[in-house]
PDB file of C-alpha atoms in Angstrom:
ATOM      1  CA  UNK U   1      61.556  29.633  -3.341  1.00  0.00           C
ATOM      2  CA  UNK U   2      63.880  31.023  -0.646  1.00  0.00           C
ATOM      3  CA  UNK U   3      64.949  34.696  -0.576  1.00  0.00           C
ATOM      4  CA  UNK U   4      67.294  36.552   1.615  1.00  0.00           C
ATOM      5  CA  UNK U   5      67.891  40.281   2.212  1.00  0.00           C
ATOM      6  CA  UNK U   6      70.064  42.374   4.603  1.00  0.00           C
ATOM      7  CA  UNK U   7      70.690  45.957   5.737  1.00  0.00           C
ATOM      8  CA  UNK U   8      72.891  47.849   8.292  1.00  0.00           C
ATOM      9  CA  UNK U   9      71.456  50.162  10.936  1.00  0.00           C
ATOM     10  CA  UNK U  10      72.531  51.766  14.214  1.00  0.00           C
ATOM     11  CA  UNK U  11      71.569  50.051  17.491  1.00  0.00           C
ATOM     12  CA  UNK U  12      68.951  52.061  19.379  1.00  0.00           C
ATOM     13  CA  UNK U  13      70.484  54.193  22.123  1.00  0.00           C
ATOM     14  CA  UNK U  14      68.475  52.353  24.900  1.00  0.00           C
ATOM     15  CA  UNK U  15      70.116  49.130  23.686  1.00  0.00           C
ATOM     16  CA  UNK U  16      73.660  50.556  23.938  1.00  0.00           C
ATOM     17  CA  UNK U  17      76.340  48.025  23.721  1.00  0.00           C
ATOM     18  CA  UNK U  18      76.555  45.027  26.086  1.00  0.00           C
ATOM     19  CA  UNK U  19      79.343  43.826  23.720  1.00  0.00           C
ATOM     20  CA  UNK U  20      80.400  41.282  26.243  1.00  0.00           C
ATOM     21  CA  UNK U  21      77.827  38.880  24.885  1.00  0.00           C
ATOM     22  CA  UNK U  22      79.756  38.817  21.625  1.00  0.00           C
ATOM     23  CA  UNK U  23      83.269  39.355  22.975  1.00  0.00           C
ATOM     24  CA  UNK U  24      86.620  39.990  21.379  1.00  0.00           C
ATOM     25  CA  UNK U  25      89.622  37.845  20.531  1.00  0.00           C
ATOM     26  CA  UNK U  26      90.286  35.228  17.954  1.00  0.00           C
ATOM     27  CA  UNK U  27      88.568  32.374  19.732  1.00  0.00           C
ATOM     28  CA  UNK U  28      85.365  34.254  20.226  1.00  0.00           C
ATOM     29  CA  UNK U  29      85.466  35.373  16.604  1.00  0.00           C
ATOM     30  CA  UNK U  30      85.969  31.787  15.357  1.00  0.00           C
ATOM     31  CA  UNK U  31      83.326  30.405  17.589  1.00  0.00           C
ATOM     32  CA  UNK U  32      80.853  33.145  16.755  1.00  0.00           C
ATOM     33  CA  UNK U  33      81.365  32.610  13.060  1.00  0.00           C
ATOM     34  CA  UNK U  34      80.792  28.988  13.400  1.00  0.00           C
ATOM     35  CA  UNK U  35      77.708  29.372  15.389  1.00  0.00           C
ATOM     36  CA  UNK U  36      76.144  31.843  12.972  1.00  0.00           C
ATOM     37  CA  UNK U  37      76.402  29.349  10.176  1.00  0.00           C
ATOM     38  CA  UNK U  38      74.983  26.669  12.378  1.00  0.00           C
ATOM     39  CA  UNK U  39      71.949  28.784  13.288  1.00  0.00           C
ATOM     40  CA  UNK U  40      70.941  28.669   9.626  1.00  0.00           C
ATOM     41  CA  UNK U  41      69.237  31.946  10.176  1.00  0.00           C
ATOM     42  CA  UNK U  42      72.670  33.465  11.017  1.00  0.00           C
ATOM     43  CA  UNK U  43      71.604  35.283  14.141  1.00  0.00           C
ATOM     44  CA  UNK U  44      73.245  36.211  17.409  1.00  0.00           C
ATOM     45  CA  UNK U  45      72.313  38.171  20.494  1.00  0.00           C
ATOM     46  CA  UNK U  46      73.394  41.556  21.840  1.00  0.00           C
ATOM     47  CA  UNK U  47      72.086  41.989  25.358  1.00  0.00           C
ATOM     48  CA  UNK U  48      70.651  45.491  25.915  1.00  0.00           C
ATOM     49  CA  UNK U  49      72.244  47.585  28.618  1.00  0.00           C
ATOM     50  CA  UNK U  50      69.972  49.561  30.941  1.00  0.00           C
ATOM     51  CA  UNK U  51      69.487  53.298  30.508  1.00  0.00           C
ATOM     52  CA  UNK U  52      71.276  53.922  33.779  1.00  0.00           C
ATOM     53  CA  UNK U  53      74.503  52.554  32.368  1.00  0.00           C
ATOM     54  CA  UNK U  54      74.451  55.272  29.724  1.00  0.00           C
ATOM     55  CA  UNK U  55      73.148  58.135  31.863  1.00  0.00           C
ATOM     56  CA  UNK U  56      76.482  60.095  31.849  1.00  0.00           C
ATOM     57  CA  UNK U  57      78.953  61.338  29.306  1.00  0.00           C
ATOM     58  CA  UNK U  58      81.625  58.885  30.174  1.00  0.00           C
ATOM     59  CA  UNK U  59      79.289  55.969  29.920  1.00  0.00           C
ATOM     60  CA  UNK U  60      78.010  57.138  26.599  1.00  0.00           C
ATOM     61  CA  UNK U  61      81.498  57.265  25.210  1.00  0.00           C
ATOM     62  CA  UNK U  62      82.027  53.709  26.318  1.00  0.00           C
ATOM     63  CA  UNK U  63      78.801  52.544  24.826  1.00  0.00           C
ATOM     64  CA  UNK U  64      78.210  54.427  21.685  1.00  0.00           C
ATOM     65  CA  UNK U  65      75.508  52.634  19.610  1.00  0.00           C
ATOM     66  CA  UNK U  66      77.398  50.341  17.217  1.00  0.00           C
ATOM     67  CA  UNK U  67      76.047  49.595  13.735  1.00  0.00           C
ATOM     68  CA  UNK U  68      74.090  46.440  13.507  1.00  0.00           C
ATOM     69  CA  UNK U  69      73.536  44.097  10.546  1.00  0.00           C
ATOM     70  CA  UNK U  70      69.923  42.898  10.179  1.00  0.00           C
ATOM     71  CA  UNK U  71      68.703  40.442   7.636  1.00  0.00           C
ATOM     72  CA  UNK U  72      65.623  38.489   6.621  1.00  0.00           C
ATOM     73  CA  UNK U  73      65.075  35.033   4.967  1.00  0.00           C
ATOM     74  CA  UNK U  74      61.825  33.964   3.634  1.00  0.00           C
ATOM     75  CA  UNK U  75      60.496  30.808   1.827  1.00  0.00           C
ATOM     76  CA  UNK U  76      57.308  29.717   0.252  1.00  0.00           C
ATOM     77  CA  UNK U  77      56.044  26.157  -0.474  1.00  0.00           C
ATOM     78  CA  UNK U  78      52.751  24.574  -1.585  1.00  0.00           C
ATOM     79  CA  UNK U  79      51.768  21.461   0.524  1.00  0.00           C
ATOM     80  CA  UNK U  80      49.062  18.980  -0.426  1.00  0.00           C
ATOM     81  CA  UNK U  81      47.351  19.133   2.903  1.00  0.00           C
ATOM     82  CA  UNK U  82      44.604  21.233   4.556  1.00  0.00           C
ATOM     83  CA  UNK U  83      45.631  24.390   6.424  1.00  0.00           C
ATOM     84  CA  UNK U  84      44.173  23.212   9.799  1.00  0.00           C
ATOM     85  CA  UNK U  85      46.338  20.089   9.853  1.00  0.00           C
ATOM     86  CA  UNK U  86      49.497  21.992   8.962  1.00  0.00           C
ATOM     87  CA  UNK U  87      48.862  24.694  11.570  1.00  0.00           C
ATOM     88  CA  UNK U  88      48.145  22.232  14.328  1.00  0.00           C
ATOM     89  CA  UNK U  89      51.349  20.237  13.670  1.00  0.00           C
ATOM     90  CA  UNK U  90      53.568  23.295  13.238  1.00  0.00           C
ATOM     91  CA  UNK U  91      52.160  24.780  16.375  1.00  0.00           C
ATOM     92  CA  UNK U  92      53.319  21.776  18.275  1.00  0.00           C
ATOM     93  CA  UNK U  93      56.720  23.523  18.600  1.00  0.00           C
ATOM     94  CA  UNK U  94      58.332  20.579  20.498  1.00  0.00           C
ATOM     95  CA  UNK U  95      58.259  18.728  17.131  1.00  0.00           C
ATOM     96  CA  UNK U  96      60.453  21.433  15.495  1.00  0.00           C
ATOM     97  CA  UNK U  97      63.609  19.252  15.616  1.00  0.00           C
ATOM     98  CA  UNK U  98      61.830  16.830  13.298  1.00  0.00           C
ATOM     99  CA  UNK U  99      61.846  19.470  10.574  1.00  0.00           C
ATOM    100  CA  UNK U 100      65.191  21.123  11.522  1.00  0.00           C
ATOM    101  CA  UNK U 101      68.024  18.710  12.440  1.00  0.00           C
ATOM    102  CA  UNK U 102      70.092  21.606  13.558  1.00  0.00           C
ATOM    103  CA  UNK U 103      67.900  21.859  16.646  1.00  0.00           C
ATOM    104  CA  UNK U 104      68.686  19.518  19.622  1.00  0.00           C
ATOM    105  CA  UNK U 105      65.412  20.086  21.411  1.00  0.00           C
ATOM    106  CA  UNK U 106      62.551  22.435  21.946  1.00  0.00           C
ATOM    107  CA  UNK U 107      60.784  22.381  25.289  1.00  0.00           C
ATOM    108  CA  UNK U 108      57.521  24.167  26.025  1.00  0.00           C
ATOM    109  CA  UNK U 109      58.225  25.278  29.676  1.00  0.00           C
ATOM    110  CA  UNK U 110      55.123  27.507  30.161  1.00  0.00           C
ATOM    111  CA  UNK U 111      52.157  26.569  27.967  1.00  0.00           C
ATOM    112  CA  UNK U 112      49.942  29.278  29.245  1.00  0.00           C
ATOM    113  CA  UNK U 113      52.477  31.982  28.324  1.00  0.00           C
ATOM    114  CA  UNK U 114      53.605  29.944  25.305  1.00  0.00           C
ATOM    115  CA  UNK U 115      57.234  30.326  26.478  1.00  0.00           C
ATOM    116  CA  UNK U 116      59.668  27.726  25.255  1.00  0.00           C
ATOM    117  CA  UNK U 117      63.409  26.817  25.582  1.00  0.00           C
ATOM    118  CA  UNK U 118      65.502  26.001  22.539  1.00  0.00           C
ATOM    119  CA  UNK U 119      68.759  24.285  22.167  1.00  0.00           C
ATOM    120  CA  UNK U 120      70.950  24.122  19.097  1.00  0.00           C
ATOM    121  CA  UNK U 121      72.689  20.881  18.026  1.00  0.00           C
ATOM    122  CA  UNK U 122      76.379  21.758  18.183  1.00  0.00           C
ATOM    123  CA  UNK U 123      79.286  19.424  17.146  1.00  0.00           C
ATOM    124  CA  UNK U 124      81.352  18.320  20.091  1.00  0.00           C
ATOM    125  CA  UNK U 125      84.598  20.145  19.025  1.00  0.00           C
ATOM    126  CA  UNK U 126      82.649  23.370  18.662  1.00  0.00           C
ATOM    127  CA  UNK U 127      81.027  22.796  22.090  1.00  0.00           C
ATOM    128  CA  UNK U 128      84.399  23.091  23.644  1.00  0.00           C
ATOM    129  CA  UNK U 129      84.991  26.399  21.842  1.00  0.00           C
ATOM    130  CA  UNK U 130      81.610  27.601  22.977  1.00  0.00           C
ATOM    131  CA  UNK U 131      82.384  26.942  26.632  1.00  0.00           C
ATOM    132  CA  UNK U 132      85.870  28.368  26.434  1.00  0.00           C
ATOM    133  CA  UNK U 133      84.661  31.546  24.769  1.00  0.00           C
ATOM    134  CA  UNK U 134      81.771  31.979  27.126  1.00  0.00           C
ATOM    135  CA  UNK U 135      79.170  31.987  24.268  1.00  0.00           C
ATOM    136  CA  UNK U 136      76.689  29.477  25.736  1.00  0.00           C
ATOM    137  CA  UNK U 137      73.896  31.993  25.203  1.00  0.00           C
ATOM    138  CA  UNK U 138      74.191  31.297  21.486  1.00  0.00           C
ATOM    139  CA  UNK U 139      73.290  27.679  21.695  1.00  0.00           C
ATOM    140  CA  UNK U 140      70.502  27.902  24.269  1.00  0.00           C
ATOM    141  CA  UNK U 141      67.713  30.478  24.348  1.00  0.00           C
ATOM    142  CA  UNK U 142      64.124  31.247  25.326  1.00  0.00           C
ATOM    143  CA  UNK U 143      61.349  32.313  22.970  1.00  0.00           C
ATOM    144  CA  UNK U 144      57.657  32.981  22.992  1.00  0.00           C
ATOM    145  CA  UNK U 145      55.070  32.427  20.281  1.00  0.00           C
ATOM    146  CA  UNK U 146      51.611  33.709  19.357  1.00  0.00           C
ATOM    147  CA  UNK U 147      48.883  31.627  17.641  1.00  0.00           C
ATOM    148  CA  UNK U 148      46.273  32.795  15.158  1.00  0.00           C
ATOM    149  CA  UNK U 149      44.631  29.573  14.208  1.00  0.00           C
ATOM    150  CA  UNK U 150      44.618  28.237  11.597  1.00  0.00           C
ATOM    151  CA  UNK U 151      46.268  31.006   9.662  1.00  0.00           C
ATOM    152  CA  UNK U 152      49.519  32.003  11.424  1.00  0.00           C
ATOM    153  CA  UNK U 153      52.086  31.342  14.071  1.00  0.00           C
ATOM    154  CA  UNK U 154      54.471  34.183  15.127  1.00  0.00           C
ATOM    155  CA  UNK U 155      57.511  33.989  17.473  1.00  0.00           C
ATOM    156  CA  UNK U 156      60.335  36.071  18.916  1.00  0.00           C
ATOM    157  CA  UNK U 157      63.298  35.375  21.084  1.00  0.00           C
ATOM    158  CA  UNK U 158      63.411  36.419  24.793  1.00  0.00           C
ATOM    159  CA  UNK U 159      67.075  35.649  25.284  1.00  0.00           C
ATOM    160  CA  UNK U 160      69.952  34.137  23.520  1.00  0.00           C
ATOM    161  CA  UNK U 161      69.508  34.615  19.728  1.00  0.00           C
ATOM    162  CA  UNK U 162      67.835  37.755  18.640  1.00  0.00           C
ATOM    163  CA  UNK U 163      65.275  36.813  16.045  1.00  0.00           C
ATOM    164  CA  UNK U 164      61.600  36.716  15.141  1.00  0.00           C
ATOM    165  CA  UNK U 165      59.473  35.173  12.543  1.00  0.00           C
ATOM    166  CA  UNK U 166      56.086  34.146  11.258  1.00  0.00           C
ATOM    167  CA  UNK U 167      54.654  31.073   9.494  1.00  0.00           C
ATOM    168  CA  UNK U 168      51.367  31.503   7.550  1.00  0.00           C
ATOM    169  CA  UNK U 169      49.091  28.877   6.106  1.00  0.00           C
ATOM    170  CA  UNK U 170      46.890  30.000   3.194  1.00  0.00           C
ATOM    171  CA  UNK U 171      44.431  27.782   1.301  1.00  0.00           C
ATOM    172  CA  UNK U 172      45.099  27.298  -2.455  1.00  0.00           C
ATOM    173  CA  UNK U 173      42.148  28.670  -4.417  1.00  0.00           C
ATOM    174  CA  UNK U 174      40.218  25.731  -5.928  1.00  0.00           C
ATOM    175  CA  UNK U 175      42.186  23.154  -4.063  1.00  0.00           C
ATOM    176  CA  UNK U 176      40.641  22.432  -0.688  1.00  0.00           C
ATOM    177  CA  UNK U 177      43.495  20.004   0.162  1.00  0.00           C
ATOM    178  CA  UNK U 178      46.358  22.234  -0.671  1.00  0.00           C
ATOM    179  CA  UNK U 179      47.983  24.998   1.272  1.00  0.00           C
ATOM    180  CA  UNK U 180      50.561  27.710   0.568  1.00  0.00           C
ATOM    181  CA  UNK U 181      52.975  27.875   3.543  1.00  0.00           C
ATOM    182  CA  UNK U 182      55.150  30.955   3.881  1.00  0.00           C
ATOM    183  CA  UNK U 183      57.983  31.218   6.393  1.00  0.00           C
ATOM    184  CA  UNK U 184      59.763  34.482   7.289  1.00  0.00           C
ATOM    185  CA  UNK U 185      62.585  34.960   9.663  1.00  0.00           C
ATOM    186  CA  UNK U 186      64.378  38.143  10.721  1.00  0.00           C
ATOM    187  CA  UNK U 187      67.561  38.492  12.715  1.00  0.00           C
ATOM    188  CA  UNK U 188      70.147  40.871  13.949  1.00  0.00           C
ATOM    189  CA  UNK U 189      73.980  40.662  14.157  1.00  0.00           C
ATOM    190  CA  UNK U 190      76.678  42.896  15.346  1.00  0.00           C
ATOM    191  CA  UNK U 191      78.225  44.646  12.338  1.00  0.00           C
ATOM    192  CA  UNK U 192      81.453  42.766  12.608  1.00  0.00           C
ATOM    193  CA  UNK U 193      79.605  39.582  11.746  1.00  0.00           C
ATOM    194  CA  UNK U 194      77.658  41.072   8.813  1.00  0.00           C
ATOM    195  CA  UNK U 195      80.447  40.476   6.197  1.00  0.00           C
ATOM    196  CA  UNK U 196      80.460  36.786   7.197  1.00  0.00           C
ATOM    197  CA  UNK U 197      76.661  36.503   6.922  1.00  0.00           C
ATOM    198  CA  UNK U 198      76.711  38.130   3.477  1.00  0.00           C
ATOM    199  CA  UNK U 199      79.172  35.669   1.890  1.00  0.00           C
ATOM    200  CA  UNK U 200      77.940  33.396  -0.722  1.00  0.00           C
ATOM    201  CA  UNK U 201      78.689  30.373   1.450  1.00  0.00           C
ATOM    202  CA  UNK U 202      76.622  31.612   4.416  1.00  0.00           C
ATOM    203  CA  UNK U 203      73.703  32.699   2.246  1.00  0.00           C
ATOM    204  CA  UNK U 204      73.686  29.388   0.534  1.00  0.00           C
ATOM    205  CA  UNK U 205      73.718  27.566   3.824  1.00  0.00           C
ATOM    206  CA  UNK U 206      70.800  29.652   5.134  1.00  0.00           C
ATOM    207  CA  UNK U 207      68.731  28.957   2.090  1.00  0.00           C
ATOM    208  CA  UNK U 208      69.558  25.197   2.103  1.00  0.00           C
ATOM    209  CA  UNK U 209      68.776  24.936   5.800  1.00  0.00           C
ATOM    210  CA  UNK U 210      65.318  26.656   5.433  1.00  0.00           C
ATOM    211  CA  UNK U 211      64.483  24.750   2.236  1.00  0.00           C
ATOM    212  CA  UNK U 212      65.439  21.404   3.807  1.00  0.00           C
ATOM    213  CA  UNK U 213      63.283  22.074   6.933  1.00  0.00           C
ATOM    214  CA  UNK U 214      60.294  23.059   4.790  1.00  0.00           C
ATOM    215  CA  UNK U 215      60.741  20.107   2.471  1.00  0.00           C
ATOM    216  CA  UNK U 216      60.824  17.688   5.509  1.00  0.00           C
ATOM    217  CA  UNK U 217      57.762  19.228   6.899  1.00  0.00           C
ATOM    218  CA  UNK U 218      55.936  18.984   3.535  1.00  0.00           C
ATOM    219  CA  UNK U 219      56.914  15.315   3.044  1.00  0.00           C
ATOM    220  CA  UNK U 220      55.645  14.345   6.514  1.00  0.00           C
ATOM    221  CA  UNK U 221      52.434  16.351   6.145  1.00  0.00           C
ATOM    222  CA  UNK U 222      51.573  15.090   2.756  1.00  0.00           C
ATOM    223  CA  UNK U 223      52.072  11.441   3.949  1.00  0.00           C
ATOM    224  CA  UNK U 224      49.842  12.146   6.956  1.00  0.00           C
ATOM    225  CA  UNK U 225      47.148  13.830   4.835  1.00  0.00           C
ATOM    226  CA  UNK U 226      47.166  11.075   2.248  1.00  0.00           C
ATOM    227  CA  UNK U 227      46.932   8.427   4.898  1.00  0.00           C
ATOM    228  CA  UNK U 228      43.811  10.288   6.209  1.00  0.00           C
ATOM    229  CA  UNK U 229      42.288  10.315   2.717  1.00  0.00           C
ATOM    230  CA  UNK U 230      43.000   6.532   2.480  1.00  0.00           C
ATOM    231  CA  UNK U 231      41.299   5.903   5.743  1.00  0.00           C
ATOM    232  CA  UNK U 232      38.272   7.946   4.728  1.00  0.00           C
ATOM    233  CA  UNK U 233      37.707   6.022   1.454  1.00  0.00           C
ATOM    234  CA  UNK U 234      38.390   2.635   2.942  1.00  0.00           C
ATOM    235  CA  UNK U 235      41.542   2.189   0.976  1.00  0.00           C
ATOM    236  CA  UNK U 236      41.117   2.571  -2.857  1.00  0.00           C
ATOM    237  CA  UNK U 237      43.066   5.119  -4.708  1.00  0.00           C
ATOM    238  CA  UNK U 238      43.985   6.956  -1.507  1.00  0.00           C
ATOM    239  CA  UNK U 239      46.101   4.058  -0.416  1.00  0.00           C
ATOM    240  CA  UNK U 240      48.382   4.328  -3.353  1.00  0.00           C
ATOM    241  CA  UNK U 241      48.724   8.076  -2.786  1.00  0.00           C
ATOM    242  CA  UNK U 242      49.549   7.508   0.952  1.00  0.00           C
ATOM    243  CA  UNK U 243      52.082   4.877   0.064  1.00  0.00           C
ATOM    244  CA  UNK U 244      53.867   7.138  -2.368  1.00  0.00           C
ATOM    245  CA  UNK U 245      53.808   9.932   0.013  1.00  0.00           C
ATOM    246  CA  UNK U 246      55.249   7.806   2.821  1.00  0.00           C
ATOM    247  CA  UNK U 247      58.056   6.693   0.500  1.00  0.00           C
ATOM    248  CA  UNK U 248      58.863  10.289  -0.300  1.00  0.00           C
ATOM    249  CA  UNK U 249      58.927  11.179   3.433  1.00  0.00           C
ATOM    250  CA  UNK U 250      61.188   8.189   4.235  1.00  0.00           C
ATOM    251  CA  UNK U 251      63.593   9.122   1.391  1.00  0.00           C
ATOM    252  CA  UNK U 252      63.709  12.778   2.609  1.00  0.00           C
ATOM    253  CA  UNK U 253      64.561  11.532   6.120  1.00  0.00           C
ATOM    254  CA  UNK U 254      67.358   9.291   4.922  1.00  0.00           C
ATOM    255  CA  UNK U 255      68.880  12.270   2.907  1.00  0.00           C
ATOM    256  CA  UNK U 256      68.685  14.634   5.829  1.00  0.00           C
TER     257      UNK U 256
END
């Protein structure tokens, strides 16, 4: 189950208007629209201006708080694997591209601070547009995450795309080897991009992207959990379960 919602709200006054990060012109509009779809979560970044830039009347006229479009996407899935396993694998954020092919790479640059660098996989023709339009900050960004083992992982962006989210892992009552995984992402766009993000095409793309990532994660984790069960019972029935799960995971990978 994947759900989406959206709303419009004014940008806080102390974040008034570094619109240069979004830019004007047809090229930037085309590039921004394409990148919003590629992000899957349809998010982009507005760099906050400092208070000093808006300290006088003239500056305030130049940087009146624009309306923002904010949205949220959530998904839920039951995975036949224990919460501890799912949390440990999901918390290894450098493996994120395995579940989301739209990501080129994720690098944990500061393990102590849990700070990471993310890069979006962008088609070569669009890369040229990104460079020409000066929108490189939409394809590479920094983020930090918090861990609450084995129940939850939370993250927020530090630069680039403005987004945050949470993944939770809840045991299914009466099923010790089953876990309900819930994923929630929130994001913010300049109001000019809101109509694009609300189109049926964009919303469908967001839902498919999130569902596909969770399905790949489920298939890989169920295969790993089944293999562990097979090893524990020395083969037996667990081996058949493991083989079936591995086949499902391979099929999902080929379809990705």
